XYZ file of C-alpha atoms in Angstrom:
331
model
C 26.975 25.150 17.807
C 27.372 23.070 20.812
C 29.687 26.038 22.339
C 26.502 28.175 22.106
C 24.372 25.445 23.542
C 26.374 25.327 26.695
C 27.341 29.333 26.480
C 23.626 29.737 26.582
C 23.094 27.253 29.509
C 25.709 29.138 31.272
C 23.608 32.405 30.804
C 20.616 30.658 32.337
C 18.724 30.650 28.916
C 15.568 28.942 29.079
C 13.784 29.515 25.947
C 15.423 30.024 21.962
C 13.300 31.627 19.189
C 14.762 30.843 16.122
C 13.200 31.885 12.273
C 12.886 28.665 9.683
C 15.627 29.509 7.077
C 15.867 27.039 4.427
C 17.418 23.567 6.131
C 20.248 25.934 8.010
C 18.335 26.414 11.251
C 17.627 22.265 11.247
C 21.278 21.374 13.195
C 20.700 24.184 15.678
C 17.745 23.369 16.053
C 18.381 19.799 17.079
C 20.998 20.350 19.254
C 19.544 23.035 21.411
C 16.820 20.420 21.949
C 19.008 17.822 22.840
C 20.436 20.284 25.503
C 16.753 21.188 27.285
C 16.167 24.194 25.712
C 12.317 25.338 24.866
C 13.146 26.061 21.444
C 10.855 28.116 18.871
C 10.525 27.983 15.558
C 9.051 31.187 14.080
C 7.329 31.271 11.032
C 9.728 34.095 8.728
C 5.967 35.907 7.630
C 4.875 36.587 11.296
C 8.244 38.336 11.780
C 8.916 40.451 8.463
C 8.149 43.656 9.787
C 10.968 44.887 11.308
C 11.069 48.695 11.887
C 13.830 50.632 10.375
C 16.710 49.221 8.160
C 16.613 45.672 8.591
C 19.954 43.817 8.964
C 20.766 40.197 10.597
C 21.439 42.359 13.848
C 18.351 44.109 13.667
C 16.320 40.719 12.867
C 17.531 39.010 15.935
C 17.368 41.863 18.406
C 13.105 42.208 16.827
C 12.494 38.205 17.009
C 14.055 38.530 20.511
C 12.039 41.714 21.659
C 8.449 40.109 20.147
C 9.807 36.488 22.003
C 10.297 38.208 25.341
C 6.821 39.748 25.547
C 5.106 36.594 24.498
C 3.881 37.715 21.080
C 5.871 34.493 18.814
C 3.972 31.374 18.177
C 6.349 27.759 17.573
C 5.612 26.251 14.595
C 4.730 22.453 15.142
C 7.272 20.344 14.441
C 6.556 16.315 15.909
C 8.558 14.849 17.836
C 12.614 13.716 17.192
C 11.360 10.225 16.681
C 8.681 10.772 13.965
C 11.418 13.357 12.522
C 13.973 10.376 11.840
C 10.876 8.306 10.140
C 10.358 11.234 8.193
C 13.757 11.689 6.476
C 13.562 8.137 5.955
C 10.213 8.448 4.479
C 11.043 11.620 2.250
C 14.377 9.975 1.029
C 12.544 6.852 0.166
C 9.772 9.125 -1.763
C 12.903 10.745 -3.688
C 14.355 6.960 -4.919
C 10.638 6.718 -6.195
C 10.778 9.440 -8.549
C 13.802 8.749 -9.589
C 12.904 5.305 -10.159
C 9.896 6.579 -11.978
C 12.186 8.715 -14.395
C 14.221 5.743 -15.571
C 10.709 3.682 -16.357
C 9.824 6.985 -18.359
C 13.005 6.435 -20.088
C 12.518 3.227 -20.710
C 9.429 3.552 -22.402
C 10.836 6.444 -25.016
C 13.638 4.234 -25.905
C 10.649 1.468 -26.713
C 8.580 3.818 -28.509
C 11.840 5.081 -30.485
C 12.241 0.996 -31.561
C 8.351 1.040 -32.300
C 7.810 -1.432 -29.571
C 4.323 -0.976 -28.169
C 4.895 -2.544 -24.799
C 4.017 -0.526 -22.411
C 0.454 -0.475 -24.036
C 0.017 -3.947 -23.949
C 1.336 -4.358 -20.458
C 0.145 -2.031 -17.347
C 3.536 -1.988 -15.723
C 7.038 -3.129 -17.495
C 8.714 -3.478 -14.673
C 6.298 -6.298 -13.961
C 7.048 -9.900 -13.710
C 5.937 -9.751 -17.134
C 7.947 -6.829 -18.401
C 10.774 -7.287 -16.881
C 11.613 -11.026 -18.362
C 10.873 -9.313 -21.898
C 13.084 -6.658 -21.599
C 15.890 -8.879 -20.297
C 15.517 -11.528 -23.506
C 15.342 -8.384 -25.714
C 18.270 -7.040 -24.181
C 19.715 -10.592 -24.166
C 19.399 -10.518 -28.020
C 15.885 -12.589 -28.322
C 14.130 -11.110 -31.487
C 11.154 -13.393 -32.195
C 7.909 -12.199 -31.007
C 6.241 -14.746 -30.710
C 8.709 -15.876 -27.970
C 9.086 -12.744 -26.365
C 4.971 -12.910 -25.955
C 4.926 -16.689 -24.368
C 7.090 -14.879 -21.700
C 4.246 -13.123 -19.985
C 2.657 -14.720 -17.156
C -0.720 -16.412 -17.245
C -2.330 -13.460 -15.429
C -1.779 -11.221 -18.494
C -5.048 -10.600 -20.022
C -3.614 -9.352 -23.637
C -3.826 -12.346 -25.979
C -0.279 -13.282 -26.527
C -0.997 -12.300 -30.253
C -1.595 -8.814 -29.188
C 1.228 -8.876 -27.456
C 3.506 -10.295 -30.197
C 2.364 -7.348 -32.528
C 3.358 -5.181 -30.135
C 6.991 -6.293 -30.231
C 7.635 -6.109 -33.837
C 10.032 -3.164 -34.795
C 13.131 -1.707 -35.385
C 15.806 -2.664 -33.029
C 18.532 0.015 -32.806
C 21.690 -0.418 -31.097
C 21.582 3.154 -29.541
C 18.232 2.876 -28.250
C 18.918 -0.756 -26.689
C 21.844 0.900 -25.207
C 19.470 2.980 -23.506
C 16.995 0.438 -22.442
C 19.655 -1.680 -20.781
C 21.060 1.342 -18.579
C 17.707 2.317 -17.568
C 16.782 -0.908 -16.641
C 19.843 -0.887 -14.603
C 19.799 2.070 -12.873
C 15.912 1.279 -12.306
C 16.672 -2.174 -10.298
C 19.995 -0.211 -8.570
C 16.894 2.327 -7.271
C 14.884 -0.199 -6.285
C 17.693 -1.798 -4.046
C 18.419 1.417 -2.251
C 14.178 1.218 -1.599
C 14.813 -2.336 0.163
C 17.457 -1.048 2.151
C 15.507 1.770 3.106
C 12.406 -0.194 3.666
C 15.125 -2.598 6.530
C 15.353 0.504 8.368
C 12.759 2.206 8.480
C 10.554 -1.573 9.613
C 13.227 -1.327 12.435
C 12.826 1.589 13.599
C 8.883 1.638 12.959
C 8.952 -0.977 15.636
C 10.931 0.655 18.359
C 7.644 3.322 18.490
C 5.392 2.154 21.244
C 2.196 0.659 20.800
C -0.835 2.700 21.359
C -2.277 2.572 24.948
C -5.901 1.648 23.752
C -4.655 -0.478 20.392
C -6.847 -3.830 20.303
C -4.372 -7.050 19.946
C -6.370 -7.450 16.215
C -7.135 -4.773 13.740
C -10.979 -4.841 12.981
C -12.585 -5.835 9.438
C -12.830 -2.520 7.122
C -15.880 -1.332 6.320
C -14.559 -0.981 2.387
C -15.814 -2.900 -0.031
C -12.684 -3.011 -2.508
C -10.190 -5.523 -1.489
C -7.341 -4.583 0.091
C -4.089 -4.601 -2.721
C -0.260 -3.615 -2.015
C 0.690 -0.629 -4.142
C 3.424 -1.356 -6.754
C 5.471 1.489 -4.297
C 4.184 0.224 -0.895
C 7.071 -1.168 1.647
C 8.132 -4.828 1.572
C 7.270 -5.017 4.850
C 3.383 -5.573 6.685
C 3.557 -1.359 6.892
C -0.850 -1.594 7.313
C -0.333 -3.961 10.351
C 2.480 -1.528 11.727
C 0.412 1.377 11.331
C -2.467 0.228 13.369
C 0.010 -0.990 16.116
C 1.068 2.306 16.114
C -1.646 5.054 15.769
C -4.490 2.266 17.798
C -7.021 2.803 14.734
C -7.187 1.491 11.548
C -6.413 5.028 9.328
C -6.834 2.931 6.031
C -10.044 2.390 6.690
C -11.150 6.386 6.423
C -12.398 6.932 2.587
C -10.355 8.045 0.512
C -6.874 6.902 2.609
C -4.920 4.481 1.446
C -1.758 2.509 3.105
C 0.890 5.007 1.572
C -1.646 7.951 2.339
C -2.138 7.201 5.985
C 1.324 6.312 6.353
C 2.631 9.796 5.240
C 0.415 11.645 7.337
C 1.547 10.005 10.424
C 5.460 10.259 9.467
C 5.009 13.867 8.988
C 2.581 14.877 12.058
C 2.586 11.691 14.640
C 0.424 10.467 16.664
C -0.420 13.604 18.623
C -2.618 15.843 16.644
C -3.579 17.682 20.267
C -1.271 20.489 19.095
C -3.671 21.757 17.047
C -6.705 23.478 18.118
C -9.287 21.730 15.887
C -9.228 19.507 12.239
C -9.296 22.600 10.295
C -6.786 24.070 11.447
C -4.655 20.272 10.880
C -6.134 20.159 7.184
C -4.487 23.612 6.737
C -1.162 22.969 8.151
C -1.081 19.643 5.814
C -2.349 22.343 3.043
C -5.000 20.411 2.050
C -7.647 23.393 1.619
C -8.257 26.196 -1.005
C -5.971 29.224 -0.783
C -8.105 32.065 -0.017
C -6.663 34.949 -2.596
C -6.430 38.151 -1.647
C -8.187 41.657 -2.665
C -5.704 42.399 -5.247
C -5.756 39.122 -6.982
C -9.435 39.013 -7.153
C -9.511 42.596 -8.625
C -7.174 41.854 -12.002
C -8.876 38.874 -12.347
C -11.450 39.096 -15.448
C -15.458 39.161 -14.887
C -15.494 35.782 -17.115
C -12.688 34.137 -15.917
C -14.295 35.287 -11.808
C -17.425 33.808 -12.794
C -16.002 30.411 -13.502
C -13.434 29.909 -11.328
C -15.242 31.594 -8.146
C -18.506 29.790 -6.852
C -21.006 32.274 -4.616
C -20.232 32.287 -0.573
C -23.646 29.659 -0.402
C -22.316 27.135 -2.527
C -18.823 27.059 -1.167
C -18.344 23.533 0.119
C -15.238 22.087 1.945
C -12.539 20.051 -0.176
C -13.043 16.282 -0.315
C -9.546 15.975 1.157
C -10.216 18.311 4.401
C -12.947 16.039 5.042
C -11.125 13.529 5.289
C -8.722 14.592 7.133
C -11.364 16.025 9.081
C -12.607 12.214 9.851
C -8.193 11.406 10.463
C -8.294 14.102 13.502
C -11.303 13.067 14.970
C -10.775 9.768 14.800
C -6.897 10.489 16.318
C -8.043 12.648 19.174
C -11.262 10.487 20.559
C -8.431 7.361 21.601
């Protein structure tokens, strides 16, 4: 690939139009930016009509035809810096799930031992949780003493929670518990490595030109609370460094929220030509359906599911992320 980056510089290439084909065109991509080329990324729907029998030949010699007359439009993509954020951010997003999965599995293997827990307790992997699971799995059986392990915050009575631990304790299902609990806390260390990097390179992106020293008071009323999933590090604080406005502050945004709209987009949302258009490339808005979709639809199932053209009103979430553009472009 870097032979045809410098074959094509030889060549006097200037611009590259390029269709989006899974995660193939992604290496290419990069390195005929790296070289100075003006690359585009075509959207594969705005370039499926080839005439005559299409082939890979064919395809090229159509995208290059409709590039050289001016008719292709790039896709946005931000820029390389907010891309390397973003893999971060999606990888970290994937070690959630997976985290997720093993708590799921976790709380079959209590149900199968008739140990209500996870009703008693809002999160087992709590401070809580997690020191009753390890005396469990360290052979503890009382209940009574399993309960007086719960911190003072817990609201259950410590009677409530003491029913809750008596049942069956099966060898198989413990075996269970203990590897989920495992591979849970091995997910959650790959998370705090992730979370290192991605607070170092969070603070190599510049400050915003018109970003106050302090961030303002919000103008919420509920009290600002980490998520259970949110960063170890001050990621609200880092935000507002970065974007110059206070995202969290928008209804209906939260840290994590505001956070993965700018690691997707940036800090420029000038590319696009107004907030509707940047609610529909985040796919936050209804998907019109087409003639033939409406038609095999049934009357009774239209009539509920289709509200008249006067009472159509615009999704809570383009809103705001109506108020997110506005509030990004008037810096």
């Amino acid at each position: 690939m870097i032979a045809l980056a410098d074959w094509l510089q030889q060549c006097n290439i200037r611009s590259v139009a390029m269709e989006s084909t899974g995660v193939y065109w992604i290496p290419l991509y990069q390195i005929l930016e790296t070289h100075g080329f003006e690359v585009f990324l075509v959207n594969a729907h705005h370039v499926k009509n080839v005439p005559g029998r299409k082939s890979d030949v064919s395809d090229c010699q159509w995208i290059q035809y409709l590039h050289s007359v001016g008719l292709l439009k790039a896709s946005f993509r931000p820029p390389d810096e907010i891309c390397v954020l973003r893999s971060f951010w999606r990888h970290r997003e994937g070690l959630v799930r997976m985290a997720a999965e093993h708590i799921q599995h976790m709380q079959k293997a209590l149900s199968q031992m008739n140990l209500q827990l996870h009703h008693v307790l809002s999160d087992i992997v709590g401070v809580s949780g997690t020191a009753i699971l390890d005396a469990i799995l360290a052979g503890e059986r009382d209940p009574a003493t399993l309960a007086n392990l719960c911190n003072r915050r817990i609201r259950s009575p410590r009677q409530t929670v003491a029913k809750s631990l008596e049942g069956d304790y099966r060898p198989e299902h413990l075996f269970v518990l203990r590897q989920s609990l495992t591979a849970y806390r091995f997910y959650k260390h790959l998370m705090a490595e992730v979370d290192l990097e991605l607070e170092q390179r969070m603070r190599e992106l510049p400050r915003a030109e018109h970003a106050p020293d302090k961030r303002p008071s919000g103008t919420k009323k509920r009290i600002y609370q980490r998520a259970g999933n949110e960063p170890s590090f001050d990621l609200k604080a880092e935000l507002f460094r970065i974007a110059g406005v206070d995202l969290t502050d928008v209804p209906g945004i939260s840290t994590l929220t505001a956070h993965t709209v700018l690691m997707e987009v940036g800090t420029d949302v000038s590319r696009f030509r107004n907030a509707s258009a940047f609610a529909s490339w985040l796919g936050s808005v209804r998907r019109s359906r087409s003639v033939a979709e409406r038609s095999f639809t049934p009357a009774l199932a239209r009539s509920r599911t289709e509200q008249p053209s006067h009472c159509d009103s615009e999704p809570t979430a383009s809103i705001t992320l109506r108020i997110i553009w506005e509030t990004s472009t008037a810096r």
